[in-house]
Coordinates of C-alpha atoms in Angstrom, one line a residue:
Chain A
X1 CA 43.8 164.9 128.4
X2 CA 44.8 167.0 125.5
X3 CA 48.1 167.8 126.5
X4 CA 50.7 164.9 127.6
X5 CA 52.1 164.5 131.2
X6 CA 56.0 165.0 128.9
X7 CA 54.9 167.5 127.7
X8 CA 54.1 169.7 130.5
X9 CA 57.0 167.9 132.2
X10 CA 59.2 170.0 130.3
X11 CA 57.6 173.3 130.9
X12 CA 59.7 176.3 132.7
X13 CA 58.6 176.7 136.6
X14 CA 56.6 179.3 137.0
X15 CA 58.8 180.6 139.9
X16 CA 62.2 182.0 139.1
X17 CA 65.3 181.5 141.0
X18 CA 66.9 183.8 143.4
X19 CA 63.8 183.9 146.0
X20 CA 64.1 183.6 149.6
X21 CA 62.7 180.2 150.5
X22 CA 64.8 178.5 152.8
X23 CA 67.4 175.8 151.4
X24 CA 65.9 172.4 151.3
X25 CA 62.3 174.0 151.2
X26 CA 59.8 171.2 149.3
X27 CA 57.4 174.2 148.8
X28 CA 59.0 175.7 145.4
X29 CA 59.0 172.1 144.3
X30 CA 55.2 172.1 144.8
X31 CA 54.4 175.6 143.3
X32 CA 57.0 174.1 140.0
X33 CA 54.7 171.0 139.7
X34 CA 51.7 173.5 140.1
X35 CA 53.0 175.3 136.9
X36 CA 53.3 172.8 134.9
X37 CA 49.5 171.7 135.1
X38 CA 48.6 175.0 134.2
X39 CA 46.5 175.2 131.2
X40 CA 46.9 178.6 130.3
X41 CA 46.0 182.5 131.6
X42 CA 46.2 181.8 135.8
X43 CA 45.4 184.1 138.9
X44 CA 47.5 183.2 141.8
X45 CA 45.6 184.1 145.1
X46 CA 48.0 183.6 147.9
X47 CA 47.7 184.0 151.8
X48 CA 50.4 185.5 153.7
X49 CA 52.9 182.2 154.4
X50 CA 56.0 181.4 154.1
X51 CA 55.8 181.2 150.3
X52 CA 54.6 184.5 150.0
X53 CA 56.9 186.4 152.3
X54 CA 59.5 184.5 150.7
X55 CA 59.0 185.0 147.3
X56 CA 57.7 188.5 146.5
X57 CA 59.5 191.1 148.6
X58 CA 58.9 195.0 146.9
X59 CA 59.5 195.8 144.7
X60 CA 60.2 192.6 143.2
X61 CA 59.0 189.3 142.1
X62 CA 59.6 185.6 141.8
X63 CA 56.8 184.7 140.1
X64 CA 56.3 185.0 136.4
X65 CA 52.1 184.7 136.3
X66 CA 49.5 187.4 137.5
X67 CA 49.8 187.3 141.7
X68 CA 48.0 188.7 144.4
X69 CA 48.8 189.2 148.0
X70 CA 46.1 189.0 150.7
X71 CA 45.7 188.9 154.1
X72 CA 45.9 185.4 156.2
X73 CA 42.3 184.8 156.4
X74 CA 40.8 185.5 153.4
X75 CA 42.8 183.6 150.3
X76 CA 39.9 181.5 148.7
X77 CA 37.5 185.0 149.4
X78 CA 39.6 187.0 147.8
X79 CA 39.4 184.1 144.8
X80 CA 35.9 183.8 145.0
X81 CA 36.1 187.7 144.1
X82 CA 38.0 187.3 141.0
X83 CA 36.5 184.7 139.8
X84 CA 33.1 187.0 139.7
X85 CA 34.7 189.9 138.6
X86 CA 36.0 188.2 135.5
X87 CA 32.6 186.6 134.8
X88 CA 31.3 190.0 135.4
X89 CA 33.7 191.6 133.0
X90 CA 33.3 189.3 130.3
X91 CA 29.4 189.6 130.4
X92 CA 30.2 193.3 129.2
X93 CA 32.3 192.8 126.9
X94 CA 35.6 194.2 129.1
X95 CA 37.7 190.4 128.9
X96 CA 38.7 189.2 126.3
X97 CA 40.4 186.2 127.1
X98 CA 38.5 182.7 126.9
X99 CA 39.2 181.4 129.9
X100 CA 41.0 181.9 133.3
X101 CA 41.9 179.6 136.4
X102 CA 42.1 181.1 139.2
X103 CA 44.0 179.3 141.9
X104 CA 43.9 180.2 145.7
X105 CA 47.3 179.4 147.4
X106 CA 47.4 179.3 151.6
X107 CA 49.6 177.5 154.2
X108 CA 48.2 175.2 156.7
X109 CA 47.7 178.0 159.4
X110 CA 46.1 179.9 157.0
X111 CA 43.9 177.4 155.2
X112 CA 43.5 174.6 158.7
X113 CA 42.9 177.5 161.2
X114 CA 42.5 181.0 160.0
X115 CA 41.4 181.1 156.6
X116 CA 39.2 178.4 157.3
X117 CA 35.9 179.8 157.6
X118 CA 36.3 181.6 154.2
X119 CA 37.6 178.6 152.6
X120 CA 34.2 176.6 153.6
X121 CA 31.9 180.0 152.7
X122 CA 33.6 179.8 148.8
X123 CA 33.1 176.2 148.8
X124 CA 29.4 176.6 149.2
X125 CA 29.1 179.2 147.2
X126 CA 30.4 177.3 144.7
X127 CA 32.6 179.6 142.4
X128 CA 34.9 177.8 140.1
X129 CA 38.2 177.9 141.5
X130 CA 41.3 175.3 143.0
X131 CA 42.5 175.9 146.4
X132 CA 45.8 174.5 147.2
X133 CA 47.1 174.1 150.6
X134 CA 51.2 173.5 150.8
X135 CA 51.0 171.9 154.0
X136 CA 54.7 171.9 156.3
X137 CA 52.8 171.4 159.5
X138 CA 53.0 174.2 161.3
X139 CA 53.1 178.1 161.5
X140 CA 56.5 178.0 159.9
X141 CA 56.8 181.7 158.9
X142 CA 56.6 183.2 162.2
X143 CA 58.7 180.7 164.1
X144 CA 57.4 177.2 164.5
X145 CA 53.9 177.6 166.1
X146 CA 52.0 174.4 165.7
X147 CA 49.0 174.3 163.9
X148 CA 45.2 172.4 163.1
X149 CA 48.3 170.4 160.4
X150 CA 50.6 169.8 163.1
X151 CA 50.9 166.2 163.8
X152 CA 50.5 164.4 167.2
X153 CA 53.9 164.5 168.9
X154 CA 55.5 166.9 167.1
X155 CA 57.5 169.7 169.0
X156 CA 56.9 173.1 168.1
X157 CA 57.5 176.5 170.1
X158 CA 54.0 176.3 171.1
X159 CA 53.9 172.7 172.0
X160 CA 57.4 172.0 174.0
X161 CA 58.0 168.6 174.3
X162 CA 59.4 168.1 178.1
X163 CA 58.8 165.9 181.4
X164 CA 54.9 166.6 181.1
X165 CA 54.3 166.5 177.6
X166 CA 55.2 164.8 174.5
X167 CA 54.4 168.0 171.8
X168 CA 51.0 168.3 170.5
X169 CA 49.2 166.0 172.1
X170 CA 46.0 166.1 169.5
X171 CA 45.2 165.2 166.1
X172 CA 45.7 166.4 163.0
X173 CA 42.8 168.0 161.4
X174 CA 41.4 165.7 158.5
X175 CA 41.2 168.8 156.3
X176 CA 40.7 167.1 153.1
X177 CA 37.9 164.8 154.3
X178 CA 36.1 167.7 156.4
X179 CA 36.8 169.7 152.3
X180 CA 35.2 166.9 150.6
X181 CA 32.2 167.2 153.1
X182 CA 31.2 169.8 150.9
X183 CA 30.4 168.2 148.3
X184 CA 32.6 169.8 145.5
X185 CA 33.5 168.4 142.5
X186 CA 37.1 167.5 143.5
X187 CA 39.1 167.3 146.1
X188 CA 42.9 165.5 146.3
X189 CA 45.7 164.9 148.3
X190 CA 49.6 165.3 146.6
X191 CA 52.7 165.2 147.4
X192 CA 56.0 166.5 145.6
X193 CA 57.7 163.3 145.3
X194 CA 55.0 161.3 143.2
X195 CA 54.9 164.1 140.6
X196 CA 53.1 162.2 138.1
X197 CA 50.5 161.9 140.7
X198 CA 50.5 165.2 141.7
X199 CA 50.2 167.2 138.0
X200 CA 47.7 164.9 136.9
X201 CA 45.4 165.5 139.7
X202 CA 46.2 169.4 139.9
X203 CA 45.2 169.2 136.4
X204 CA 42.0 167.5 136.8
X205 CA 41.0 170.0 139.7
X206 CA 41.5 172.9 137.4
X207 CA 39.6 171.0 134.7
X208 CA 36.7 170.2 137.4
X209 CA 33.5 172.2 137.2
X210 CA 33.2 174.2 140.5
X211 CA 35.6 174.6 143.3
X212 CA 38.5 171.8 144.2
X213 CA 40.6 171.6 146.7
X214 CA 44.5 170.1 146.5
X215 CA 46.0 168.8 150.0
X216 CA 49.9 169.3 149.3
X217 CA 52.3 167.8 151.9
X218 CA 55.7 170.2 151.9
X219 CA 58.2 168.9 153.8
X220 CA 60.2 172.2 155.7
X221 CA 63.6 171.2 156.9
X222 CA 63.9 174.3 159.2
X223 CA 60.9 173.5 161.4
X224 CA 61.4 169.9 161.3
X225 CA 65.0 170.2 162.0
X226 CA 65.4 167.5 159.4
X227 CA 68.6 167.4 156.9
X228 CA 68.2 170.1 153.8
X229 CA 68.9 167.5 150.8
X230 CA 65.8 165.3 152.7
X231 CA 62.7 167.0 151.6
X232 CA 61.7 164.9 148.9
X233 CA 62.1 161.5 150.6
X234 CA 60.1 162.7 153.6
X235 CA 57.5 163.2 151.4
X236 CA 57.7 160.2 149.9
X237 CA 57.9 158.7 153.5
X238 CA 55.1 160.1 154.4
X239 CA 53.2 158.5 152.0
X240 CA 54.8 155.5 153.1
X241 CA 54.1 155.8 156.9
X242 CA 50.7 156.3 156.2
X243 CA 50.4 160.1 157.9
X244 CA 49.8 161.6 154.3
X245 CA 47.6 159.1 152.3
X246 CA 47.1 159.8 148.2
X247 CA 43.5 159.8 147.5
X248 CA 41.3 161.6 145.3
X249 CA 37.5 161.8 146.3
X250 CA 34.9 163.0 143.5
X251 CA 31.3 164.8 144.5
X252 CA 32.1 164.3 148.1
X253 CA 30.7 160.5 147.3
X254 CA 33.3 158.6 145.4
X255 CA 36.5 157.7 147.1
X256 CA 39.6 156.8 145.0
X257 CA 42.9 155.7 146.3
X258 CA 46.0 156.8 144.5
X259 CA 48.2 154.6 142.8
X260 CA 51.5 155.0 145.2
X261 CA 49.2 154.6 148.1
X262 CA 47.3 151.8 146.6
X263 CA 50.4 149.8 145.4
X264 CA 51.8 149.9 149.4
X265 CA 51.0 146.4 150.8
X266 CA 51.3 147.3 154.0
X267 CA 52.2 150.5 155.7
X268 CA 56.0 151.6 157.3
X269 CA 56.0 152.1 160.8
X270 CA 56.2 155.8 161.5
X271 CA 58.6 155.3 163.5
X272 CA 60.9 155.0 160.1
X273 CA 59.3 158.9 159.7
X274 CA 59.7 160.1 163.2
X275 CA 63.5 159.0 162.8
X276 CA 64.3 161.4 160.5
X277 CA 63.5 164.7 162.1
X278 CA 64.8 166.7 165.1
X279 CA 61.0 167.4 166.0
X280 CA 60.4 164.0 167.0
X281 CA 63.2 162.9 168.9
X282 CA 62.0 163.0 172.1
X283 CA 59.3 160.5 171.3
X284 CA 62.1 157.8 171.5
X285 CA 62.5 158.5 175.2
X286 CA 61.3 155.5 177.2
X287 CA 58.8 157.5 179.1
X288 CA 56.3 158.5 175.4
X289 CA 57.1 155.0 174.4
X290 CA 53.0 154.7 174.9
X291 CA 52.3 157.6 173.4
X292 CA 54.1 157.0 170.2
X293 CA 52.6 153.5 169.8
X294 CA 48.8 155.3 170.2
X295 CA 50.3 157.2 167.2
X296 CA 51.0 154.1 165.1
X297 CA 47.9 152.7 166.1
X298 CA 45.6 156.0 165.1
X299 CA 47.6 156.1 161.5
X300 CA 46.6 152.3 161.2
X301 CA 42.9 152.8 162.4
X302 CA 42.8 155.9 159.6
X303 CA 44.3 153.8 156.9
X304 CA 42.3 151.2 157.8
X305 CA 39.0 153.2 157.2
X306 CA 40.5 155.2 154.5
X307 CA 40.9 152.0 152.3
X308 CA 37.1 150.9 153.6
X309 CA 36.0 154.4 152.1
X310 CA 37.7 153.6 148.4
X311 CA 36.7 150.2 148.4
X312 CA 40.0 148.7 148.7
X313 CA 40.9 145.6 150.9
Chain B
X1 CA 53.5 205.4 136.6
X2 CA 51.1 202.7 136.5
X3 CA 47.7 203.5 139.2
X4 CA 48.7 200.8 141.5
X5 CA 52.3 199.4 142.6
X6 CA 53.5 196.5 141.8
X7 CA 56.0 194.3 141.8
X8 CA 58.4 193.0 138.4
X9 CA 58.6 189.3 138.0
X10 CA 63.1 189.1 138.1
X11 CA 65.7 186.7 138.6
X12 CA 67.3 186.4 141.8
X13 CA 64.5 188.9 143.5
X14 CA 66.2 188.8 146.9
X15 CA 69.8 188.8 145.7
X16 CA 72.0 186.4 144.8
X17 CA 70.9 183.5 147.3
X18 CA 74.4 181.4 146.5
X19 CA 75.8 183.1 148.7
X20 CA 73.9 181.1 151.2
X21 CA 75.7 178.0 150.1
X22 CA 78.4 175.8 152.4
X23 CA 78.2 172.5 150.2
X24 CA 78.7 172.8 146.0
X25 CA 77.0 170.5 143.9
X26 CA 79.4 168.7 141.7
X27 CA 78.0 166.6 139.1
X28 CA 79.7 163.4 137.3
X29 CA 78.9 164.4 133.5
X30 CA 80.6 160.5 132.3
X31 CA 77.6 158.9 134.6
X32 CA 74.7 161.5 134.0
X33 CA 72.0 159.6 131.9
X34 CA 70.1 163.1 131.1
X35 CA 66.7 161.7 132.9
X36 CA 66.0 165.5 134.4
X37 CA 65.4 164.2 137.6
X38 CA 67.4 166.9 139.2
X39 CA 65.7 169.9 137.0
X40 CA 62.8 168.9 138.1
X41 CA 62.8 168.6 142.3
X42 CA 65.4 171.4 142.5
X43 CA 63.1 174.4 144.3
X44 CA 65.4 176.9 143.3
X45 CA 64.9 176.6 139.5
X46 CA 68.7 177.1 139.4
X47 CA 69.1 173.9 137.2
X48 CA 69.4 174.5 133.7
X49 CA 69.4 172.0 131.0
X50 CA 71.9 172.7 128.2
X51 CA 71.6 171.9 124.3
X52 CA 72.8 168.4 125.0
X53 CA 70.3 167.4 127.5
X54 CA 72.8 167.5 130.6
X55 CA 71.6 169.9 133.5
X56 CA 73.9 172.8 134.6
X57 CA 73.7 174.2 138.0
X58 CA 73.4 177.8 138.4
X59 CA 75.7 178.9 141.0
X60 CA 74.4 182.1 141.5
X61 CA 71.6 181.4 143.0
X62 CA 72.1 177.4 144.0
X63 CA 71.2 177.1 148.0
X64 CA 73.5 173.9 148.4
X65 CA 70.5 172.1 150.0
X66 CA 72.0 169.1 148.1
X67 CA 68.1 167.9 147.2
X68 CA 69.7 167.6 143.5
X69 CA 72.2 164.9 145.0
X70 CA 69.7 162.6 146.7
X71 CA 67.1 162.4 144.6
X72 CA 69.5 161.3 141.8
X73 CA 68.8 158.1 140.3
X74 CA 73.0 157.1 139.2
X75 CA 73.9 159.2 142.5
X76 CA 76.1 161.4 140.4
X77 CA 76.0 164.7 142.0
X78 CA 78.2 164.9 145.0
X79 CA 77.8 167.9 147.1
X80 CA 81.5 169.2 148.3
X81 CA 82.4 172.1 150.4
X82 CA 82.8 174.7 148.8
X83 CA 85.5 176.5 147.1
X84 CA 83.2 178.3 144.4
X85 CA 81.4 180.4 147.0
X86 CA 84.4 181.2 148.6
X87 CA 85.8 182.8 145.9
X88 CA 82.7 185.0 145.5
X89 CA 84.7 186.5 148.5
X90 CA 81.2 186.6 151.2
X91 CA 81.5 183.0 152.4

């Protein structure tokens, strides 16, 4: 790598103060680390999210680099689109500059549910572009819906927790492994707290040749009903717990774990996770006492394969 | 006027989101060790880091979230109600 990791630690975000993400929001964080792996002239695509409402209301701005808006479903089309117009450009002689990443940006409703099917279709197509999903597990925006990122037993307005049920009762979607079914050139999971971690890998997926795909936990303290100043060490607990492993896989074939996964000898219980958030409370009531240990136990069995897949024991 | 609208990259696009604050950073200069740790996990860009290498908190547009605070290594920044935004006369 041509530039250092100190170096780009000391760049300035590419988001400027004064938007309107909520206090506490780990997002920003995420799209900061996301600017300072940048390796020059950049094309923000970005779903409508959170982060995009938030952040770019008319007719003003918080971002400093080239940005454009599109509709829930169709974030990594839209990139696809500039990608080939570029290449289409520069064939004529109309662009001048050398190179350009263009980076798709979607929440996980719009990249696990809606914006799904356009995500696969630009995958197989192949153009050379990152997608980055800033995952806070759940439809956040429009008031707490869950999601395909929602995690077993979490409440949202959509999945009540009650007498009857315990929150979402299903699994989250393995996004990153169904990605990596592809077969593209990269695909990685980050989170804001490990920040080495995460620039070096954003890095290599804007340095890969063909489509990549970063899986960025964000920790949202308004849907979690977790404590503002917390965002960061859920993230890191996360890791921890074992509900967002670090792992890189190359070609759809080679499996790496991270270091900070790789270094954990054995996992937290998630209870230490559920703790911390308003959203799982009710799992500590004596009648989804079951249910949260069929939790624990799925989060071992995945781990347990996970580490079979990168060759780790 | 340019063929399509668009928006101007600003500071403080929404306003001044201090105003959003209860709790006020406060940081310990004697026991900062300058290790930009705050800078650096603050979303709201509103850390600055001066000539010296010590960061400075804009209040302007500081949320109070108090991320700065716990993610600092010598535990230096103490978030305390606050009197600043009051003054600011909308708290």
């Amino acid at each position: 790598m041509a530039v250092r990791l100190k170096d780009m630690l000391k760049r300035e975000p590419i988001l400027s103060s004064g938007h309107r993400m909520c206090a506490g929001c780990a997002a920003p964080t995420v799209v900061k680390l996301m600017g300072m792996a940048l390796r020059g002239p950049t094309i923000v695509c970005e779903a409508t999210g959170c982060l995009e409402v938030a952040t770019t209301i008319y007719p003003f701005t918080a971002w400093k680099i080239p940005w454009i808006h599109v509709a829930f479903e169709n974030a990594a089309a839209v990139a696809s689109g500039v990608v080939e117009a570029i290449n289409a450009m520069r064939d004529k002689g109309r662009y001048k500059d050398e190179q350009v990443d263009v980076i798709a940006i979607g929440g996980d409703g719009g990249t696990f549910d809606i914006g799904f099917g356009a995500l696969s279709g630009a995958l197989e197509r192949g153009h050379k572009f990152v997608y980055m999903v800033y995952d806070n597990g759940a439809y956040q925006n429009t008031g707490i819906q869950r999601s395909g990122g929602t995690f077993p037993g979490q409440e949202t307005t959509t999945s009540w927790a009650g007498k009857v049920e315990p929150g979402k009762r299903q699994r989250k979607k393995p996004l990153a492994e169904i990605v990596a079914a592809h077969k593209i050139p990269y695909v990685a999971t980050v989170d804001p707290y490990h920040y080495r971690d995460f620039i070096t890998k954003f890095r290599k997926a804007l340095e890969a040749d063909g489509p990549a795909f970063i899986h960025a936990f964000s920790p949202c303290p308004r849907g979690w009903r977790s404590d503002t100043s917390k965002s960061i060490e859920l993230a890191k607990l996360a890791v921890e717990t074992g509900l967002h492993p670090l792992y890189e896989v190359i070609d759809g074939k080679e499996w790496i774990m991270s270091g900070p996964s790789k270094r954990l000898k054995e996992l937290r219980p998630v209870d230490e996770y559920f703790k911390t958030q308003g959203q799982f409370k009710h799992l500590f009531k004596p009648e989804w006492a079951e249910f949260r240990a069929w939790i624990q136990e799925e989060v071992l069995k995945d781990w347990e394969e996970l580490k079979r897949k990168c060759g780790v024991s | 006027m340019p063929k399509t609208s668009y928006s101007m990259p600003v500071v403080g696009s929404t306003g001044k989101t201090g105003s959003w604050r209860t709790f006020d950073p406060v940081i310990d200069y004697d026991s900062c060790i300058k290790c930009r740790t705050c800078w650096l996990y603050c979303p709201e860009a509103s850390i600055d880091i001066d000539e010296e290498g010590y960061p400075r908190i804009d209040l302007d547009y500081c949320k109070g979230c108090g991320i700065c605070a716990q993610v600092c290594p010598k535990k230096c920044i103490e978030m305390v109600r606050g009197e600043v935004a009051r003054e600011g006369g909308d708290a």
